[in-house]
Amino acid sequence: MFVIQLRSRCLSTHLHYLYSLPAGPISSFSFSFSSLPKVVTKNSAQNGNKENHVLVNYLINTLDFSKPRALAVSNHCHWVRSVEKPELVVHFFKSIGFTYVQIKSTVNSAPQILNADVEKTIKPKIHLFQELGITGSDLCKLISTHANLLTRSVEKAIKPSIEVLNKVLVNGTENGDLFRVLHRSGWVIQKSPHLRLIPNISYLESIGVVGSRLSSLLKNQPCLLALPQSELKKRVSKLLDIGFYIDSRMFLHGLYTLGSITHETFLRKLQLFQSFGFSENKCMEMFRIAPSLFRTSEKKIRLGLDFFLGTVKLTESTLVQYPSLLMFSMEKRVIPRYKVLQLIKSKKLVKKEPSFYSAICLREHVFFEKYVLRFPESAEELLMAYKGHSLDVGEE
C-alpha cells in the first residue's frame, strides 16, 4: 500500500511539473514522448521480420509466393527458425507427384504443415489414402484442395469417418465414390464422426432417406452431412413446408439445391420470377418440379423468361408445367431449334405443328433426323437455320 501511495505521489508531482513548463518545452517533450512507442513498434516489426526472413525468402524463391502472401504465411509459422522442415515437407510432396502449384496451394491453405514432421504427421495420412485407393493425381488433387486433412487426427477423425462413409457408399473404395465425396467436401472427415456425420446419417435414416437414396445424397452433396444437425433439420422442414414428400424423387434434388445456394440467393431468384408475373405459389410449384432450376444463374433465368414469354409467347402455365425449359442452353439448343421449327411452320412442311417442348427435349441426333434430314428439299435451308445461328453466336 505504501509503495502504491508513493508512486501516486511521484506521478502527481511529475504531472504538476509538466503543466508548469512553458509552451515550447511542453510541445517538444510531448513530441519526444509520443514518438517513443513508434520507435519501439518499428523495432519490433523489424525484429519480427528478421526472425522469419529466411522462411519468407524460401517461400518466394521456391514456391513463387508474392512477398505479401509469403509474409502472411510466415506469420502463421512465426516459431520456424530455419527452412530445414519446410524443405523436407516440400521434397516429400514432390516425391509423391505434387506439382509446385499444388504444393503452393497446400501451404497456402494450411501453413502449419511447413513445420510438420513428415514421418510422424504427414506420411501416415498419405499412406491411409493410398491404401483406400486414392493415389496419383487424385491424391494430389485431394490434398491440395483440402490441405487441412493433413492437420487432423487419423485415429480420432479421418479413419473412423471414412469407415462410416464406406458403409453408406457400399462400394466407395472400389468405384471411386469415396474420392468424389472427399474431393467435394473434405469437411466430412475432418472431425470425429460422432459430432455430425453419424447423427446426421441417423436422422436422415429415421425420416426414410436410406439405402441408395442416402448414398446418392452423400455422393452429390456430402457437405449436407457436415452441417450442424439443427441446420439439416431446418432444410428438411423447409422442403416439407414447400410441399415436397420425403419419398419423392425430387426431395433429394431439393436438398441438393438448398445445400448449393444461400437463403439470400433463393429469395433473389424467387423475386426474379415474381417480377415476370409468377405468383409465389407458382414459383414453389416450379421448384417442386425442377429444384435444380434455382441453381441456374439469374442471368440465364432472365434471358429464358424474356425469350419464352416474349418471343415464343409461351404462357406462364406452360413454364410452370415445364420449368426445365429454362435450364437448357439458349444459344446452343433453344434458339437454333426454335428457328428450325419456325421455318418448318412457315414452309408448311408438316400438317400438325410440332410440340415445342418435345422438340427442345430431344437429343441432338434425334432432333437433326426428325426436323432437318426428314425434309431433303429444304434440308440445306433448315441446316442453315440450325447451324447458322450457332456459327453467328460463335463469331460474336
PDB file of C-alpha atoms in Angstrom, residues 2 90 92 132 151 173 193-195 197 200 233 242 275 282 328 331 363 370 376:
ATOM      1  CA  PHE A   2       2.872   2.311   0.906  1.00  0.00           C
ATOM      2  CA  VAL A  90       8.198 -29.790 -49.983  1.00  0.00           C
ATOM      3  CA  PHE A  92       8.104 -35.219 -49.784  1.00  0.00           C
ATOM      4  CA  LEU A 132      -8.018 -46.684 -49.800  1.00  0.00           C
ATOM      5  CA  THR A 151      -3.643 -31.475 -39.728  1.00  0.00           C
ATOM      6  CA  THR A 173     -13.267 -47.527 -52.457  1.00  0.00           C
ATOM      7  CA  PRO A 193     -17.854 -38.731 -36.920  1.00  0.00           C
ATOM      8  CA  HIS A 194     -19.750 -38.736 -33.627  1.00  0.00           C
ATOM      9  CA  LEU A 195     -20.090 -34.938 -33.756  1.00  0.00           C
ATOM     10  CA  LEU A 197     -21.628 -37.334 -39.536  1.00  0.00           C
ATOM     11  CA  ASN A 200     -26.966 -36.662 -39.432  1.00  0.00           C
ATOM     12  CA  LYS A 233     -33.393 -30.375 -39.929  1.00  0.00           C
ATOM     13  CA  ILE A 242     -42.951 -26.046 -49.635  1.00  0.00           C
ATOM     14  CA  SER A 275     -41.095  -9.733 -61.393  1.00  0.00           C
ATOM     15  CA  LYS A 282     -46.436 -20.920 -58.957  1.00  0.00           C
ATOM     16  CA  PHE A 328     -31.428 -25.655 -71.420  1.00  0.00           C
ATOM     17  CA  GLU A 331     -27.525 -20.318 -77.547  1.00  0.00           C
ATOM     18  CA  ARG A 363     -31.269 -35.499 -78.182  1.00  0.00           C
ATOM     19  CA  LYS A 370     -36.600 -35.629 -87.302  1.00  0.00           C
ATOM     20  CA  PRO A 376     -34.464 -33.329 -98.159  1.00  0.00           C
TER      21      PRO A 376
END
